[in-house]
Tab-separated table of C-alpha atoms in Angstrom:
chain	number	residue	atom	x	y	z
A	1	UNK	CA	-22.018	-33.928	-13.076
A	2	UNK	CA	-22.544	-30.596	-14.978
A	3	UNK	CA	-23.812	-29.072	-12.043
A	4	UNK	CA	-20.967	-30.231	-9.695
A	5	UNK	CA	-18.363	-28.836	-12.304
A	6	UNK	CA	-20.076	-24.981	-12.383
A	7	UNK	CA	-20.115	-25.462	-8.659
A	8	UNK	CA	-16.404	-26.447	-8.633
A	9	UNK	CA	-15.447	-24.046	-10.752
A	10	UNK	CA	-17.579	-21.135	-9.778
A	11	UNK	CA	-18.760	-19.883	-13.024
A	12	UNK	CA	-22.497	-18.746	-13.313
A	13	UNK	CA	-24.428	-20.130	-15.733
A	14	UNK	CA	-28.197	-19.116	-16.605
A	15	UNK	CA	-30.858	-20.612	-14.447
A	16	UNK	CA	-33.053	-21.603	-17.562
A	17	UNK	CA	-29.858	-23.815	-18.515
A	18	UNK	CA	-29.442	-25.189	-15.027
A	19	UNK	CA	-33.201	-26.270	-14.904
A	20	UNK	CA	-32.612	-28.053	-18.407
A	21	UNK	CA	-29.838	-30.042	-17.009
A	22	UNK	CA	-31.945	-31.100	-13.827
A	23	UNK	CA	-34.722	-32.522	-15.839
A	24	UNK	CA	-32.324	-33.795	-18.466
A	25	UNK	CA	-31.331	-37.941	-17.931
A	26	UNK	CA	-28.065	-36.835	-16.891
A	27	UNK	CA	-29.661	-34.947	-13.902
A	28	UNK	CA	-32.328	-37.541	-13.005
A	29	UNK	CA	-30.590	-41.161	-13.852
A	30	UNK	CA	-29.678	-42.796	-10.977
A	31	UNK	CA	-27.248	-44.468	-12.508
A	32	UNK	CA	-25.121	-41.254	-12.502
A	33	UNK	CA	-25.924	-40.793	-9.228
A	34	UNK	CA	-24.622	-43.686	-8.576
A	35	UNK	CA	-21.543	-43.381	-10.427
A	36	UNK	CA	-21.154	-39.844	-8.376
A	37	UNK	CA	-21.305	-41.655	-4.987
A	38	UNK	CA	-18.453	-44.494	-6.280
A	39	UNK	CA	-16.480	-41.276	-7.613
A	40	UNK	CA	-17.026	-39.621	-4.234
A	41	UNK	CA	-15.889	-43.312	-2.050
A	42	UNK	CA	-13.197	-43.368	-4.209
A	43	UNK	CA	-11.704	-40.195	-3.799
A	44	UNK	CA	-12.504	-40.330	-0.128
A	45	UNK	CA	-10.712	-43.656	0.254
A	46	UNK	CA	-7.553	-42.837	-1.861
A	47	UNK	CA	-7.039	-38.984	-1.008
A	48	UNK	CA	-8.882	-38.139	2.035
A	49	UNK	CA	-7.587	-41.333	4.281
A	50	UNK	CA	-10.893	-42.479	4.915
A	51	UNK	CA	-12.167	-38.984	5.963
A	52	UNK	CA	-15.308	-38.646	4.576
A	53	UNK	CA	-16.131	-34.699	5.843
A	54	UNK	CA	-12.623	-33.656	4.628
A	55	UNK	CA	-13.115	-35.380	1.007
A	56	UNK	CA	-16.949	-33.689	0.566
A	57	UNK	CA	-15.330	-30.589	1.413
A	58	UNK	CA	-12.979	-30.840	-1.173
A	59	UNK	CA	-14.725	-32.191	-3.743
A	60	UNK	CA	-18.059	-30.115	-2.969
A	61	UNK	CA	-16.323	-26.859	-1.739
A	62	UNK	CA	-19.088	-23.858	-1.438
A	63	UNK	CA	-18.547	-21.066	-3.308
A	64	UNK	CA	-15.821	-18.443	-2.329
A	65	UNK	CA	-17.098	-15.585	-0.245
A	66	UNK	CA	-17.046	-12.746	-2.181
A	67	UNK	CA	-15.112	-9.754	0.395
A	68	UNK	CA	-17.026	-6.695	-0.337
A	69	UNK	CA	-15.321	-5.008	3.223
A	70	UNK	CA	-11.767	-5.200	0.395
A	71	UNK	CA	-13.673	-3.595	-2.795
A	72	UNK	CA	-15.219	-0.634	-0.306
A	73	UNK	CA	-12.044	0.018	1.446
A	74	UNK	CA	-9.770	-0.336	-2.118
A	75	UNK	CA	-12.564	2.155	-3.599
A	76	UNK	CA	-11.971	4.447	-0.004
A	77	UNK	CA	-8.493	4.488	-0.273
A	78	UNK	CA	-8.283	4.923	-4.255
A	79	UNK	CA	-10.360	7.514	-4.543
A	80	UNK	CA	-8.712	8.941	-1.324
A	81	UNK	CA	-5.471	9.039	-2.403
A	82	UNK	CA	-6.646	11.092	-5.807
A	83	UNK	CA	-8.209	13.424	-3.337
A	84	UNK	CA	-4.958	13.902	-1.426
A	85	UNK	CA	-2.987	14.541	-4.534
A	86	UNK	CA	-5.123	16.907	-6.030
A	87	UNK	CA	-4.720	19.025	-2.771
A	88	UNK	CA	-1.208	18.858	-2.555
A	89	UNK	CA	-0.901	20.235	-6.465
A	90	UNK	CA	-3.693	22.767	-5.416
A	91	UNK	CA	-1.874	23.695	-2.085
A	92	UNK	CA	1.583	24.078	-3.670
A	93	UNK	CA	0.073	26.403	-6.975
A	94	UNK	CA	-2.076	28.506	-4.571
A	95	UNK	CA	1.076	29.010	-2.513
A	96	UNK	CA	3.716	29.221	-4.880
A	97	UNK	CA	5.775	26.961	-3.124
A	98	UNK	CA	7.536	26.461	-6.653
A	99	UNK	CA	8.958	29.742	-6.246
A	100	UNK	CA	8.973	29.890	-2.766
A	101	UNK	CA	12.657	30.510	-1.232
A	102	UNK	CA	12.507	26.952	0.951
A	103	UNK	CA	12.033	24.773	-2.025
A	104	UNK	CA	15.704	24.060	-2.128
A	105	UNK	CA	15.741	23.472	1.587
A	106	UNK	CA	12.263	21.811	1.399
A	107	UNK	CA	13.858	19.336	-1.578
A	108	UNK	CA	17.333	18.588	-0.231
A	109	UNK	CA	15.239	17.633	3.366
A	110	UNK	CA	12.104	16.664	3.534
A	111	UNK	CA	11.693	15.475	-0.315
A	112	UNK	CA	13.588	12.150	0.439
A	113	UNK	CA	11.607	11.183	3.656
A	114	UNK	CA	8.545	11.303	1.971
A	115	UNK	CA	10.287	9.217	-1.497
A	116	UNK	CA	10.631	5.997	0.436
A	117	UNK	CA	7.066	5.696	0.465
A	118	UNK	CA	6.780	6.469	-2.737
A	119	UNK	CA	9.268	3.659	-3.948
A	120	UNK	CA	7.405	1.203	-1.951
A	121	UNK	CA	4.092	2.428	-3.167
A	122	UNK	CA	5.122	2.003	-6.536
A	123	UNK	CA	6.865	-1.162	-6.209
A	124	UNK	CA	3.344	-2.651	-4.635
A	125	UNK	CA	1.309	-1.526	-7.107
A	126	UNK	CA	3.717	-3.136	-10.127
A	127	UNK	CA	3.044	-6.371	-7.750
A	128	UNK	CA	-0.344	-5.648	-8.105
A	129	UNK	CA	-0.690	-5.349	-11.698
A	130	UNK	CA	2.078	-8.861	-11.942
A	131	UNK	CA	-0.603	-10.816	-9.762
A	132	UNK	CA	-3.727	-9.886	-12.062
A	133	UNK	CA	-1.778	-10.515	-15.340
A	134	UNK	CA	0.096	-13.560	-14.023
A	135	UNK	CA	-3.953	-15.086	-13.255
A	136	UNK	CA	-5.562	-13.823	-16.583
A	137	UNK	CA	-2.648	-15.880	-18.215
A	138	UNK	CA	-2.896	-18.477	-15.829
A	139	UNK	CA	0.878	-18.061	-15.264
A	140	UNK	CA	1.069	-20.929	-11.529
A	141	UNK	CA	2.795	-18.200	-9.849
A	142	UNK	CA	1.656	-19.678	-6.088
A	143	UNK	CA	3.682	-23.138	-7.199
A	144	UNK	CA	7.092	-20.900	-8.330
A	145	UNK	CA	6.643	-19.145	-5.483
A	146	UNK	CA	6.270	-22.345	-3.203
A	147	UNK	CA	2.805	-20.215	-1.736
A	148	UNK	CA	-0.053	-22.716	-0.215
A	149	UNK	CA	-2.727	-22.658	-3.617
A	150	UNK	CA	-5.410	-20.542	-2.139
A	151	UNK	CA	-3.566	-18.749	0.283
A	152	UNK	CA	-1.627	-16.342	-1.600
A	153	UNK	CA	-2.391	-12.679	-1.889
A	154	UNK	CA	-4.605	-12.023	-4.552
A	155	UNK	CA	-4.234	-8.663	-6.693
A	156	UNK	CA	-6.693	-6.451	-4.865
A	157	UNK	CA	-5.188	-7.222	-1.641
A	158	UNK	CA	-2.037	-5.580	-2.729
A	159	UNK	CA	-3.222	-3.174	-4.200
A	160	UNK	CA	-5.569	-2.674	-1.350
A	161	UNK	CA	-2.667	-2.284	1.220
A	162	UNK	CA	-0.693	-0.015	-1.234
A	163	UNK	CA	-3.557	1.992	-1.401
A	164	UNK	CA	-3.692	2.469	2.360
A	165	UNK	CA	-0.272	3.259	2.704
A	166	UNK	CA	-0.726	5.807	-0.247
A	167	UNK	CA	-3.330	7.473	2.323
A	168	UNK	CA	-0.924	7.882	5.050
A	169	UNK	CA	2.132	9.072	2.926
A	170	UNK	CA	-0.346	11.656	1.200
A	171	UNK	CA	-2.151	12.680	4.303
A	172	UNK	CA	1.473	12.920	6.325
A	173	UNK	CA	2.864	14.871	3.481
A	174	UNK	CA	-0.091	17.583	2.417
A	175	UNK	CA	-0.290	17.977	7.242
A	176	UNK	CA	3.760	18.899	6.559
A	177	UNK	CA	3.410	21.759	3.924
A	178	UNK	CA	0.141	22.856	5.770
A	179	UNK	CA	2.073	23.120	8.996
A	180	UNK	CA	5.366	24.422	7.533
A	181	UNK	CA	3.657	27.035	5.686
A	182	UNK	CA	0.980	28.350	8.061
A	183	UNK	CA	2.934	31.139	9.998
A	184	UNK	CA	0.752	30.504	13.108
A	185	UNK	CA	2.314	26.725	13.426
A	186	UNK	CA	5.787	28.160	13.362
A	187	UNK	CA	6.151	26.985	16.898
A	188	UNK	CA	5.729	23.352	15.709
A	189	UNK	CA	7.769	22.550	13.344
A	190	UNK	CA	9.798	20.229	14.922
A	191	UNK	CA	6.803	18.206	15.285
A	192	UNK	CA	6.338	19.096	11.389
A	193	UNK	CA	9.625	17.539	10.623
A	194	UNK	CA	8.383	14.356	12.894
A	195	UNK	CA	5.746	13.560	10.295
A	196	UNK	CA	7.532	11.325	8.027
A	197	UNK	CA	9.591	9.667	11.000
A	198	UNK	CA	5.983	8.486	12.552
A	199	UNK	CA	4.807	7.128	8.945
A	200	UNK	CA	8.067	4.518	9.167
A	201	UNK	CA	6.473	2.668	11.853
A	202	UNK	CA	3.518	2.175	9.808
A	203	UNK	CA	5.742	0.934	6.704
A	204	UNK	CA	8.140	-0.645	7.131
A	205	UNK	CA	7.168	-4.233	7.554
A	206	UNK	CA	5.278	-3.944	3.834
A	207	UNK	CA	7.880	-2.627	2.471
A	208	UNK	CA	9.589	-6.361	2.195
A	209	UNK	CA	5.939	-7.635	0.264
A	210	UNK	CA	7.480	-6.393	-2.884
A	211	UNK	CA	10.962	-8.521	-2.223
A	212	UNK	CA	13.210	-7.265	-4.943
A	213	UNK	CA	16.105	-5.499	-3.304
A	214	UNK	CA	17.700	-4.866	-6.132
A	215	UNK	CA	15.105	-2.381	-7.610
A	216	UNK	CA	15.144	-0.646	-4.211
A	217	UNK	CA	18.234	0.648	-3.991
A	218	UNK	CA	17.023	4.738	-3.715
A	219	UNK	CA	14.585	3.676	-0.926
A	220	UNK	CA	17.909	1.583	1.039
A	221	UNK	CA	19.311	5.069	0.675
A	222	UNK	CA	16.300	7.110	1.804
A	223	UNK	CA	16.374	5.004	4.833
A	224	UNK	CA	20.298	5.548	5.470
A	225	UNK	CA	18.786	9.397	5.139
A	226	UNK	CA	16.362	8.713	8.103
A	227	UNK	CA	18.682	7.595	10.079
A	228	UNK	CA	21.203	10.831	9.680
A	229	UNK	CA	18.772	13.342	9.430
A	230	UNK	CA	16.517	11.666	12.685
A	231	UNK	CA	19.758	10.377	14.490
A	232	UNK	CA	22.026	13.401	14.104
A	233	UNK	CA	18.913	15.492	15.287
A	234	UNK	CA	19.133	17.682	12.054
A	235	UNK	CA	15.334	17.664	11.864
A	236	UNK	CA	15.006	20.390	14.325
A	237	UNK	CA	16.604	23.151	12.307
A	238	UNK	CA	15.471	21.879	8.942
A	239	UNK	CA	19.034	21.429	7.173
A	240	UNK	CA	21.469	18.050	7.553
A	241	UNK	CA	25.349	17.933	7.449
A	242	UNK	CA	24.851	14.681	6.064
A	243	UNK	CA	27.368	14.536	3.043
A	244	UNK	CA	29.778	16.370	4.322
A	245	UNK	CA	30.392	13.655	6.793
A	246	UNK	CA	32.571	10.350	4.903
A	247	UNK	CA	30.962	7.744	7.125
A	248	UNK	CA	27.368	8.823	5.716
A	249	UNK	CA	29.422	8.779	1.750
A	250	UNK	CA	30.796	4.746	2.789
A	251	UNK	CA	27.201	3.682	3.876
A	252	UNK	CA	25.992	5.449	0.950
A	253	UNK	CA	27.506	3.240	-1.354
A	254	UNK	CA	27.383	0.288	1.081
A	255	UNK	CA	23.615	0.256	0.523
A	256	UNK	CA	23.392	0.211	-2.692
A	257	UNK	CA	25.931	-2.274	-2.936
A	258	UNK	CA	24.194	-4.871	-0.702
A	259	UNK	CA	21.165	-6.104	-3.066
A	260	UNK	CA	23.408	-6.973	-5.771
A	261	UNK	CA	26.427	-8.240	-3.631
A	262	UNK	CA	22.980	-10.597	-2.147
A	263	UNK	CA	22.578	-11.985	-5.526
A	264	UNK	CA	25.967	-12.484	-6.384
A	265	UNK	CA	26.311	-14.357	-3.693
A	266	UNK	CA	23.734	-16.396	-4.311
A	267	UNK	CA	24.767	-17.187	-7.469
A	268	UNK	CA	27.885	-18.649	-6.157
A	269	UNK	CA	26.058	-20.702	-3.619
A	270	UNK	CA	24.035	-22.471	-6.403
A	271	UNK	CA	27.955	-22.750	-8.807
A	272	UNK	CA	28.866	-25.034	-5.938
A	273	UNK	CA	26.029	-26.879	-5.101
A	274	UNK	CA	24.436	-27.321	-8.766
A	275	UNK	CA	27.605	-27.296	-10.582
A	276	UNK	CA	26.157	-25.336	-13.468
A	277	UNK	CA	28.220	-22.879	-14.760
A	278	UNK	CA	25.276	-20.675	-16.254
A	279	UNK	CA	25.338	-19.415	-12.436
A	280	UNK	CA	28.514	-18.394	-12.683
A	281	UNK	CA	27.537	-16.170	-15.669
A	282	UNK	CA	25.209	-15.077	-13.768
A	283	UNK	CA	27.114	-13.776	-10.576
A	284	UNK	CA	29.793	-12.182	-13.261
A	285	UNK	CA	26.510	-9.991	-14.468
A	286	UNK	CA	25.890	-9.022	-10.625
A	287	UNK	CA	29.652	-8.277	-10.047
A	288	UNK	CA	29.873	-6.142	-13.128
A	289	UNK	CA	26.599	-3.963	-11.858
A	290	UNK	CA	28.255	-3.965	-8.136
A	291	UNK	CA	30.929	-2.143	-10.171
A	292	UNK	CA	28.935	0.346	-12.156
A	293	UNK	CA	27.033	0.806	-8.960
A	294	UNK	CA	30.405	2.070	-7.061
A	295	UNK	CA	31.869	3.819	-10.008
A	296	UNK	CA	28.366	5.905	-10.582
A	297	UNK	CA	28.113	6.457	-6.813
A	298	UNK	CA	31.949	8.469	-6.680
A	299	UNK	CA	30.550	10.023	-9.472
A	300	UNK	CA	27.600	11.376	-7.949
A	301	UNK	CA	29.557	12.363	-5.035
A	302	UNK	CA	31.740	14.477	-7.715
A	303	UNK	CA	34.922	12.362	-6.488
A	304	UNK	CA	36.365	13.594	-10.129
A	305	UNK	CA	36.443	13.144	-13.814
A	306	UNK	CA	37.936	9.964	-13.640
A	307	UNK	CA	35.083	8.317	-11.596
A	308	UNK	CA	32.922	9.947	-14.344
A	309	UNK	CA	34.521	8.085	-17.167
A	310	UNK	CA	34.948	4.531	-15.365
A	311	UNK	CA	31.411	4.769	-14.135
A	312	UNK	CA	30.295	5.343	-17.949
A	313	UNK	CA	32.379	2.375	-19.274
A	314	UNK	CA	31.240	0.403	-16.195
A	315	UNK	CA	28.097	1.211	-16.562
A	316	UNK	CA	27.533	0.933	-20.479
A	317	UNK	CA	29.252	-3.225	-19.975
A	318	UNK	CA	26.766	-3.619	-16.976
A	319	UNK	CA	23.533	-2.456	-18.749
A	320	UNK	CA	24.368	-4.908	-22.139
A	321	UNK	CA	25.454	-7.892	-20.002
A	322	UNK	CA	22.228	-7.417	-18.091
A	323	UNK	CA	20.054	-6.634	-21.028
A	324	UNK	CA	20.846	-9.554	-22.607
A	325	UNK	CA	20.649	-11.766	-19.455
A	326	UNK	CA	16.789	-10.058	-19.252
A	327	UNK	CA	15.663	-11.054	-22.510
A	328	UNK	CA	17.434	-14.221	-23.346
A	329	UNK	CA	18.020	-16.344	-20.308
A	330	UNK	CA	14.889	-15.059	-17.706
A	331	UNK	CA	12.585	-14.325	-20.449
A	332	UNK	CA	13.736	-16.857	-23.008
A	333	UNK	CA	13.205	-14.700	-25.699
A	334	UNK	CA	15.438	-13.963	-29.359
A	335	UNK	CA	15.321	-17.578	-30.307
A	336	UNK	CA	16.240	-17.391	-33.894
A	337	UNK	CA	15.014	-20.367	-35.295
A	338	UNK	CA	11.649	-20.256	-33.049
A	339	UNK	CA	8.553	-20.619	-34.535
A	340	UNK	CA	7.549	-17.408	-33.224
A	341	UNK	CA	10.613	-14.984	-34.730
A	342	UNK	CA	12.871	-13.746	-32.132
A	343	UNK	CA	10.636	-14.846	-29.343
A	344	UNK	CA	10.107	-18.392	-28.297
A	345	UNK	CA	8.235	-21.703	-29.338
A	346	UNK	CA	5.716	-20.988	-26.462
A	347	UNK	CA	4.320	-17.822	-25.782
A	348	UNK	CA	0.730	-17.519	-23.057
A	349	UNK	CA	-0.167	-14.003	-24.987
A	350	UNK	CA	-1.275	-14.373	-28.759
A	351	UNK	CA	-0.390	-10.711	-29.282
A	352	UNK	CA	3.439	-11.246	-29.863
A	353	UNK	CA	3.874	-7.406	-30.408
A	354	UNK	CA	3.766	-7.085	-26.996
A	355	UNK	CA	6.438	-9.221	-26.285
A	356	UNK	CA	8.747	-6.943	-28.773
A	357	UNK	CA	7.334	-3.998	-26.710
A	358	UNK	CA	8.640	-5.436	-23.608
A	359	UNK	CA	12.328	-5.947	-25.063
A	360	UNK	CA	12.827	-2.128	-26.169
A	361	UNK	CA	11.098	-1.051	-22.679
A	362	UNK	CA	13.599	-3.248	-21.033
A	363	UNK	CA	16.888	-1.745	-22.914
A	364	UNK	CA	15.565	1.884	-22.555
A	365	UNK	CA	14.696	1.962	-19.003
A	366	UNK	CA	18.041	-0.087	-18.258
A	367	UNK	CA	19.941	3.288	-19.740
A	368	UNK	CA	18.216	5.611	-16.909
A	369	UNK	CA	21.467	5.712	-15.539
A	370	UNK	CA	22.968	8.104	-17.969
A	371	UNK	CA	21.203	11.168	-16.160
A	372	UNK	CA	23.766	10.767	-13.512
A	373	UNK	CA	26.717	9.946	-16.073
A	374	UNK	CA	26.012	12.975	-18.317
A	375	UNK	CA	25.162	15.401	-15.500
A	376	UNK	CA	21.351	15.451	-16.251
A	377	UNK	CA	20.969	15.987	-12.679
A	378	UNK	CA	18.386	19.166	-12.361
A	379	UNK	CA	15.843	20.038	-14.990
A	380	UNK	CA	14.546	23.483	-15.170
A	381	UNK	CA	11.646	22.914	-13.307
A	382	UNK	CA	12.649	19.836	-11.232
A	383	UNK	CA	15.216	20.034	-8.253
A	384	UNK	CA	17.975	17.160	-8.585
A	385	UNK	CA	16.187	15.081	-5.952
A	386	UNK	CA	12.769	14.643	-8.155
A	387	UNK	CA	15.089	13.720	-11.046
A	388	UNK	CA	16.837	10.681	-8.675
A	389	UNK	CA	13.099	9.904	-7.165
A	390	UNK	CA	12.134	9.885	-11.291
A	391	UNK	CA	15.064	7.630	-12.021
A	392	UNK	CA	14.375	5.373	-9.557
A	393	UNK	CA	10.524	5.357	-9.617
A	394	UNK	CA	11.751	4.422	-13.910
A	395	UNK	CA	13.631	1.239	-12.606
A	396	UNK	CA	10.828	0.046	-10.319
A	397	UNK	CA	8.427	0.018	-13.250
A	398	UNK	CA	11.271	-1.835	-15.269
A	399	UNK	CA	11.480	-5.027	-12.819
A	400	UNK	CA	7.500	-4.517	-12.797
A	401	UNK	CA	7.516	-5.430	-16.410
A	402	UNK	CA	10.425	-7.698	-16.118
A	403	UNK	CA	8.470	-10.064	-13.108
A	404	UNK	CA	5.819	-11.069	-15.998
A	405	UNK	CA	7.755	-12.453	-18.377
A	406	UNK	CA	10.143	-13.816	-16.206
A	407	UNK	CA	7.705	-15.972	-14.431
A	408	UNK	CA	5.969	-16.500	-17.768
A	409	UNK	CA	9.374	-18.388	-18.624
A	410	UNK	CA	9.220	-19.987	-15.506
A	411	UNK	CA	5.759	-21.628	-15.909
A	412	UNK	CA	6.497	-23.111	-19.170
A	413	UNK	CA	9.905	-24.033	-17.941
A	414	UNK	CA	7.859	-26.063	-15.521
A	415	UNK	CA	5.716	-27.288	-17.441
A	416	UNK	CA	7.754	-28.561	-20.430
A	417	UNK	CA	10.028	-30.495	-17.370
A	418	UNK	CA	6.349	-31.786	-15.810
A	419	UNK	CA	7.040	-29.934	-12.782
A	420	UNK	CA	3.561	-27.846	-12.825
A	421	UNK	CA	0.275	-28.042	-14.571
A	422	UNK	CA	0.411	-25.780	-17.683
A	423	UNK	CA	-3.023	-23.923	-16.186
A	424	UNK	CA	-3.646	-22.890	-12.344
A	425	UNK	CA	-5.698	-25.438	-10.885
A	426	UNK	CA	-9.236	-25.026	-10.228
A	427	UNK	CA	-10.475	-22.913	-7.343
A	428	UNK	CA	-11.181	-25.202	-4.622
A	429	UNK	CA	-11.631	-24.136	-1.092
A	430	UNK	CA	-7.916	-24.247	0.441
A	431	UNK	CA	-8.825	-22.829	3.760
A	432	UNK	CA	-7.388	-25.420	6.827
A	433	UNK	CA	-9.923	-27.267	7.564
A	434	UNK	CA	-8.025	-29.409	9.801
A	435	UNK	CA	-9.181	-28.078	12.951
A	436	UNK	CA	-12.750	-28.609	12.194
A	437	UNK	CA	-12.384	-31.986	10.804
């Protein structure tokens, strides 16, 4: 029975100990073998229908496969990607492109192509890093997410594809500055400026892995960038008319509206179906960011000081509503008369510092928008663009951060209402094996 459960479970244990057990009366009785077999009709009988090859399968599964062709290509593309940006910090000191008297033009054009990727990229990786920690504290993420157990990505498949699409976005970028700068390519750099069009084909599709609109607002706007700078045909001399035109200024806020309009109404879906008013609540805290998100916008387009002073207020009620939503209601946390102080009666990590940690993280990156309220818009050294791509990159590490604990609270939500097991169940082999049955 021992050795069945380290097969199950697919832990090693030391041969010397294995031989032990098979000489042992527990490995040699035949009454236990006996009692296996009944175990084995029964569970054939009552969860199997009668299938006998299906029920061995499940209940003697053979060990996972281990996919070595993922660790060598997740090594390739790490290491890879390192390489890449290494020679793109080489390539713009040797050149003094920091100097250079295109780095406006080079930042107000080709900067925001190449961000998109980045956003995603980022965004995947946070995934990544949510998968690994959600397993190692056996936060049932596959049954909140309604996945098929055993057939959901596992951490080093994300981080495998973000990896690979770091490759391309690297290698697309470092071919652009080589081609742009090189005097004897002069002839091709419309097909310079093509570069980042090309890498949207390859993209686009992960781009929706990561599923949280509402942290992507920068890269909806990148896109609407795409479309003006590739559609008006402004790649070809290297310069775009884009916000001097009002219908590129509507969509501008459109998109960055649309996540958050999305959610609110969502919320409003589940007010009339549940008939719980906490979703109410909770499409008041989307409306009041759908406001800050307008107000900041006309600010950014410098529509006036009075935009600057409504997007501050708006933006200031927005970021405490939402902070507190954060930390109380998704991550169930503050609970004064807990037994853990300000956190809550349950917690999966023992360290509860780290939990405190998470709260001030949370409130400081929800201020990020104050670079665009007090006119922090260009730092010596960085043009206004890096600063957005900065702020934006800051808020995709937030909801990073902000996944773990808020399907930490979901797990023991489920489990204290018996709607999930309180660990992830053990590792059976979940391939269909209908076919072959």
């Amino acid at each position: 029975m021992i050795c069945i459960i380290v097969q199950i479970t697919s832990r090693n244990a030391s041969k010397a100990y294995l031989e032990m057990i098979d000489k042992s009366y527990l490995g040699s009785s035949d009454e236990v073998t006996r009692l296996i077999d009944r175990v084995e009709s029964t569970f054939i009988k009552h969860f199997s229908n009668g299938n006998r090859k299906r029920g061995i399968i499940t209940l003697r599964p053979q060990a996972r496969r281990e996919r070595h062709r993922i660790t060598f290509f997740l090594g390739l593309f790490s290491g890879s990607s390192i390489a890449l940006v290494v020679a793109i910090v080489v390539l713009i000191h040797a050149r003094h492109l920091l100097k250079s008297n295109g780095r406006k033009v080079y930042m107000e054009n080709i900067f925001p192509l190449y961000s998109l990727f980045g956003f995603i990229i980022l965004h995947m990786i946070m995934f990544s890093g949510n998968i690994y920690f959600w397993r190692r504290f056996r936060v049932n993420y596959p049954f909140i997410f309604g996945f098929k157990q055993g057939s959901e990505l596992g951490y080093r498949e994300v981080f495998l594809l973000s990896s690979g699409v770091a490759v391309l976005t690297l290698a697309g970028a470092i071919s652009n500055l080589d081609m742009d700068m090189d005097p004897r390519m002069t002839s091709f750099r419309t097909i310079a400026e093509l570069v980042p069009m090309g890498l949207v084909t390859v993209t686009f599709p992960d781009f929706f892995l990561a599923d949280q609109l509402t942290s992507q607002v920068q890269a909806f706007r990148c896109l609407e960038f795409y479309i003006c700078y590739y559609g008006w045909g402004d790649f070809r001399r290297r310069s775009n008319n884009c916000r001097q035109s009002k219908t590129f200024d509507v969509f501008y806020i459109i998109v960055a509206v649309v996540p958050y309009w999305t959610r609110f109404l969502q919320s409003l879906r589940r007010l009339f179906e549940e008939r719980d008013y906490m979703h109410a609540l909770n499409g008041l805290k989307y409306f009041s960011i759908i406001v800050a998100v307008v107000m900041r916008t006309g600010n950014d387009l410098k529509w006036g000081i009075t935009w600057r002073i409504m997007a501050a207020a708006s933006s200031g009620v927005a970021t405490i509503f939402s902070t507190y939503w954060d930390i109380v209601i998704d991550w169930g946390l503050l609970r004064r008369n807990s037994k853990n102080p300000w956190l809550r009666e349950k917690l999966l990590i023992s360290n509860r510092s780290v939990y405190f940690v998470a709260i001030v993280l949370n409130a400081i990156l929800r201020l990020a928008w104050m670079q665009s309220v007090l006119g922090f818009y260009e730092a010596p050294f960085l043009h206004r663009t890096a600063v957005t791509a900065i702020v934006a990159s800051l808020e995709i590490i937030r909801r990073g951060i902000w996944n773990f604990f808020r399907l930490e609270n979901e797990h023991l939500n489920n489990v204290g209402k018996y709607r999930a097991f309180k660990s992830v169940p053990l590792p059976f082999n979940y391939e269909d094996e209908e076919k072959d049955v």
